Coordinates of N, CA and C in Angstrom, one line a residue:
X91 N 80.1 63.0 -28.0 CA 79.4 62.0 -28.9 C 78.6 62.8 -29.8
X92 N 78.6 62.8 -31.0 CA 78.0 62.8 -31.9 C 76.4 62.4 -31.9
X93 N 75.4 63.6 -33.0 CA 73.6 63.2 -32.5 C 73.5 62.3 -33.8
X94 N 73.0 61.6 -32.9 CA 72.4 60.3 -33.6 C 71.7 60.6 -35.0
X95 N 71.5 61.6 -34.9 CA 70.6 62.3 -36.4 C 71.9 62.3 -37.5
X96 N 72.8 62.7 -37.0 CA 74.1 62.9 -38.1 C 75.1 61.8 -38.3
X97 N 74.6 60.9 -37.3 CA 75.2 59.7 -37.8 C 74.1 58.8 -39.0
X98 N 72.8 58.5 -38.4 CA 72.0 58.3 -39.3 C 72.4 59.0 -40.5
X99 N 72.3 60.1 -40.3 CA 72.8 60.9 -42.1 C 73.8 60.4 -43.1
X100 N 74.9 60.3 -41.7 CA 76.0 59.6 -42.5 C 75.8 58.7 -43.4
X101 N 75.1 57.8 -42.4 CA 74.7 56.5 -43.2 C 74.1 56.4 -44.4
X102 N 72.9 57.2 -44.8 CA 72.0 57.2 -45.4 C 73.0 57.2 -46.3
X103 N 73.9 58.5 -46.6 CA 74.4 59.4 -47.7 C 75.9 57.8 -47.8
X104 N 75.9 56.9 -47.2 CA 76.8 55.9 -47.7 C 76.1 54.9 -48.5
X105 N 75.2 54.8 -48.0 CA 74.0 54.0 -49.0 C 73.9 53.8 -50.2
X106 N 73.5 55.5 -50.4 CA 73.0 56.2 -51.9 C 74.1 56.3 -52.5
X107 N 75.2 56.8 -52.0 CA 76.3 56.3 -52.7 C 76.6 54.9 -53.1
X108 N 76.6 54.1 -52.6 CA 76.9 52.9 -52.8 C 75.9 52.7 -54.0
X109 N 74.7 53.1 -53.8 CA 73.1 52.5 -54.4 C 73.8 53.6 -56.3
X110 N 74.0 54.6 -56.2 CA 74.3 54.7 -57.2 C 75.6 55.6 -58.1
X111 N 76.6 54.4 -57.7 CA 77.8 54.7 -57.9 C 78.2 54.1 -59.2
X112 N 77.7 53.3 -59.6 CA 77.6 52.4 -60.9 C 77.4 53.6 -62.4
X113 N 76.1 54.3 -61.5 CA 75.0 55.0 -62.8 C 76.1 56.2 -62.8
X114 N 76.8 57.0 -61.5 CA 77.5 57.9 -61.8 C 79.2 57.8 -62.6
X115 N 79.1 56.4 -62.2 CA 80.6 56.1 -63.3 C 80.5 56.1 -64.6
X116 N 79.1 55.6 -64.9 CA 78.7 55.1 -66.5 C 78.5 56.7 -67.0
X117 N 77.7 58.1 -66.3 CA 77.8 59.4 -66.9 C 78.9 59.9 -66.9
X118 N 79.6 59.4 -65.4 CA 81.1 60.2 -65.8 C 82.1 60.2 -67.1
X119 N 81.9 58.5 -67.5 CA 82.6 58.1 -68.3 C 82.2 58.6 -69.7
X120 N 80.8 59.4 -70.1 CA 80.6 59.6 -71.2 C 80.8 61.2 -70.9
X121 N 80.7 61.7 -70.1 CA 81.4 63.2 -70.5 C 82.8 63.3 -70.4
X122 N 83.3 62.6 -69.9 CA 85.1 62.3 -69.9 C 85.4 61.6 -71.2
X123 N 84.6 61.1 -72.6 CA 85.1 60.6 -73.2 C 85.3 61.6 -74.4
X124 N 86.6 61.9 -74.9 CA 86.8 62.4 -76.0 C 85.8 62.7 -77.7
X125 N 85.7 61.5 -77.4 CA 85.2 61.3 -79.0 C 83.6 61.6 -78.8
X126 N 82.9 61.2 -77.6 CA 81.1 61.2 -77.5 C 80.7 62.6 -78.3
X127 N 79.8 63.1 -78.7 CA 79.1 64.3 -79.2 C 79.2 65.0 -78.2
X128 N 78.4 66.2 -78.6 CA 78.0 67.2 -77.3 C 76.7 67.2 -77.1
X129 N 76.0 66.6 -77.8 CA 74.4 66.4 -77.0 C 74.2 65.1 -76.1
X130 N 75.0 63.8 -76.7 CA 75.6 63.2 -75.4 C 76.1 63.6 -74.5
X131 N 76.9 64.2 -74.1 CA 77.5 64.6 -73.0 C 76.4 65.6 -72.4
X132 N 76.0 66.4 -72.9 CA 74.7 67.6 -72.5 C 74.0 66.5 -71.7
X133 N 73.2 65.3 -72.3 CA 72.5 64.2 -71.6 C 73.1 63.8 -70.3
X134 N 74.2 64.0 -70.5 CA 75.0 63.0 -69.5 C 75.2 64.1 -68.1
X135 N 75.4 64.9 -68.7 CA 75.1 65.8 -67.9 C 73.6 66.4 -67.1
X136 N 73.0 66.6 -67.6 CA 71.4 67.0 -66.9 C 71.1 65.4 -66.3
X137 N 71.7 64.3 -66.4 CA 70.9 63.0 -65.8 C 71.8 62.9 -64.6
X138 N 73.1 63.4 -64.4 CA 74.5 63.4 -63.4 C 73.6 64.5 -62.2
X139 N 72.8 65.4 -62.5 CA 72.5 66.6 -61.7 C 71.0 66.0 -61.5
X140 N 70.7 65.4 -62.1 CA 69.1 64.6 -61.7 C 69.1 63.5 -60.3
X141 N 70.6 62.9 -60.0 CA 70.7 62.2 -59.3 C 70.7 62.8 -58.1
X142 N 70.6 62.1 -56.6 CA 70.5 63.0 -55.2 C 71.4 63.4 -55.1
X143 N 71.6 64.5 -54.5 CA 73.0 64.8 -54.0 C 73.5 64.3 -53.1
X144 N 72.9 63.8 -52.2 CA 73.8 63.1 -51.3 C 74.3 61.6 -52.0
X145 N 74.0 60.9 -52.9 CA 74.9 59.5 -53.4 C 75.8 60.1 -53.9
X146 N 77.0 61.3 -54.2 CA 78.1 61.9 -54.4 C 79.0 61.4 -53.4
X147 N 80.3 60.9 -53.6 CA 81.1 60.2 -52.7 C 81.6 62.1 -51.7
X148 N 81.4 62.6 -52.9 CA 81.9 63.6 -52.0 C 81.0 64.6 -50.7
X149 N 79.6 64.4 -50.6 CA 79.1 64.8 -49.5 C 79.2 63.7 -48.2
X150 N 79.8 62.6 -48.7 CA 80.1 62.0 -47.1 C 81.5 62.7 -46.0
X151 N 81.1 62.9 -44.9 CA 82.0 63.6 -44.0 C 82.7 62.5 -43.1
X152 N 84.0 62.7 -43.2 CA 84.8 61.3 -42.2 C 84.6 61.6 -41.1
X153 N 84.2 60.8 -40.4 CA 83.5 61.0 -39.1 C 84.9 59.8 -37.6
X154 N 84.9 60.4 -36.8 CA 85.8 59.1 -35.5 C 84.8 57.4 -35.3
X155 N 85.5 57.0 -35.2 CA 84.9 55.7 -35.4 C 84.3 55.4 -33.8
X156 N 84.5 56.1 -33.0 CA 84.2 56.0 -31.5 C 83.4 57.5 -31.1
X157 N 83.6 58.4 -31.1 CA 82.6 59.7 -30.7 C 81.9 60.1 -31.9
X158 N 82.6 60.1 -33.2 CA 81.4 60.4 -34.3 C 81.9 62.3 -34.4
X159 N 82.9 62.3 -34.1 CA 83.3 63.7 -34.6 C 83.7 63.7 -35.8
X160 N 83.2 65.1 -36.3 CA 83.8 64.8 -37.7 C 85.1 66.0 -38.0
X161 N 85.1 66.3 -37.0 CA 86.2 67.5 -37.1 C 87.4 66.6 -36.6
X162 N 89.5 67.1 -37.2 CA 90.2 66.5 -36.3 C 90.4 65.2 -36.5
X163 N 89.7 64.7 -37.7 CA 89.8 62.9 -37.5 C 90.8 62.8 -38.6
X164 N 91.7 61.6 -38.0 CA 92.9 61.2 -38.8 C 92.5 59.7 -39.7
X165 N 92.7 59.8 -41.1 CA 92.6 58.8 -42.2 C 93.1 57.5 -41.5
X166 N 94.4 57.4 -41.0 CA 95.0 56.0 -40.9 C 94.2 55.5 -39.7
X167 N 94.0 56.1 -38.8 CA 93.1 55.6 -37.6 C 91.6 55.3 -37.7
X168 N 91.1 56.3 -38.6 CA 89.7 57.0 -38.3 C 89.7 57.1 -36.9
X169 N 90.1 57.5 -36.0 CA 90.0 58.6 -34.8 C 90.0 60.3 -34.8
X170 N 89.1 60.8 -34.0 CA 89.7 62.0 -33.8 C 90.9 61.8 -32.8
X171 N 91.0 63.1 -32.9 CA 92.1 63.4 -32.6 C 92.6 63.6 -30.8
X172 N 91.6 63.8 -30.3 CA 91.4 63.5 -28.8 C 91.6 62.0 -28.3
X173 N 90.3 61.1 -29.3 CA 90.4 60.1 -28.9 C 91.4 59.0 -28.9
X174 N 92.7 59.4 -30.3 CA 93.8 59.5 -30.8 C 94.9 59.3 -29.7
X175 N 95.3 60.5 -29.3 CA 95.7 60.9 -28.2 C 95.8 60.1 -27.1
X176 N 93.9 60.0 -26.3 CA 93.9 58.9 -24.9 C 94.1 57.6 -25.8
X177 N 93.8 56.8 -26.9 CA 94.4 55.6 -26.9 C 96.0 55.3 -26.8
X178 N 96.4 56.3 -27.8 CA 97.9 56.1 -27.6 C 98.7 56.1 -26.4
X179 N 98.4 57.3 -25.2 CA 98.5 57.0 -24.2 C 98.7 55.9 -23.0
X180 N 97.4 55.7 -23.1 CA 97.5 54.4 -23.1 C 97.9 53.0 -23.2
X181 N 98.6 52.9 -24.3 CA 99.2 52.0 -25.2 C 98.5 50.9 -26.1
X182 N 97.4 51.3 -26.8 CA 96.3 50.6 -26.8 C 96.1 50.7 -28.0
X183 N 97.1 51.6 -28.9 CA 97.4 51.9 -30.7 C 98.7 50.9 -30.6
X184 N 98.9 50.0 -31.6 CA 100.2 49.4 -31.5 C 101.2 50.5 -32.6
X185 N 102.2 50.6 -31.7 CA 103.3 51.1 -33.2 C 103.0 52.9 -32.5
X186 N 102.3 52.9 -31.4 CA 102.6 54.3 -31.7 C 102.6 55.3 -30.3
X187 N 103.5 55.7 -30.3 CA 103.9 56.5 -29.5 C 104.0 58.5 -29.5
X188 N 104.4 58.2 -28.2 CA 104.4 60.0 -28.1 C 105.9 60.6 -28.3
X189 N 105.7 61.2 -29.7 CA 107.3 61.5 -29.4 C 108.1 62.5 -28.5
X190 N 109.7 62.5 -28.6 CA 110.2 62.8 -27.4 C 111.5 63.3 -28.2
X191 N 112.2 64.3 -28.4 CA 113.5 64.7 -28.4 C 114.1 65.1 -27.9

């Protein structure tokens, strides 16, 4: 199980994302635009690096939806990969099995 401190983290850093995902679309979109100047875009840029670092979609870490590992974890499940394993075992994933040749 995963420490509660890095779950809390998780969260936070989903938040700030969420909280300012708007503001980062609106700068992305002006330094991705062809035609803007370059002291706009310069703007757009020093206000993009003003923002926290953690509201970046990209410092969130996929974490198992049951131990909170973040290593090993599979997209279609969100499981790691242990946990993965004993569910399927089990028979408690529908559709999925251990294969056999």
């Amino acid at each position: 199980m995963a420490k509660k401190s890095m779950l809390n983290r998780e969260e936070q850093r989903q938040k700030l994302s969420a909280r300012y995902q708007a503001k980062r679309d609106q700068l992305r979109a002006v330094l991705n635009d062809p035609n803007a100047d370059f002291d706009a875009k310069m703007q757009a840029s020093a206000a993009l690096s003003k923002l926290p670092r953690d509201s970046s979609v990209c410092r969130q870490v996929r974490r198992c939806a049951i131990t909170g590992r973040p290593k090993g974890v599979y997209r279609k499940f969100a499981l790691g990969r242990n946990k993965l394993r004993q569910l399927a075992m089990s028979g408690e994933i529908p559709g999925l099995r251990k294969a056999s040749w």
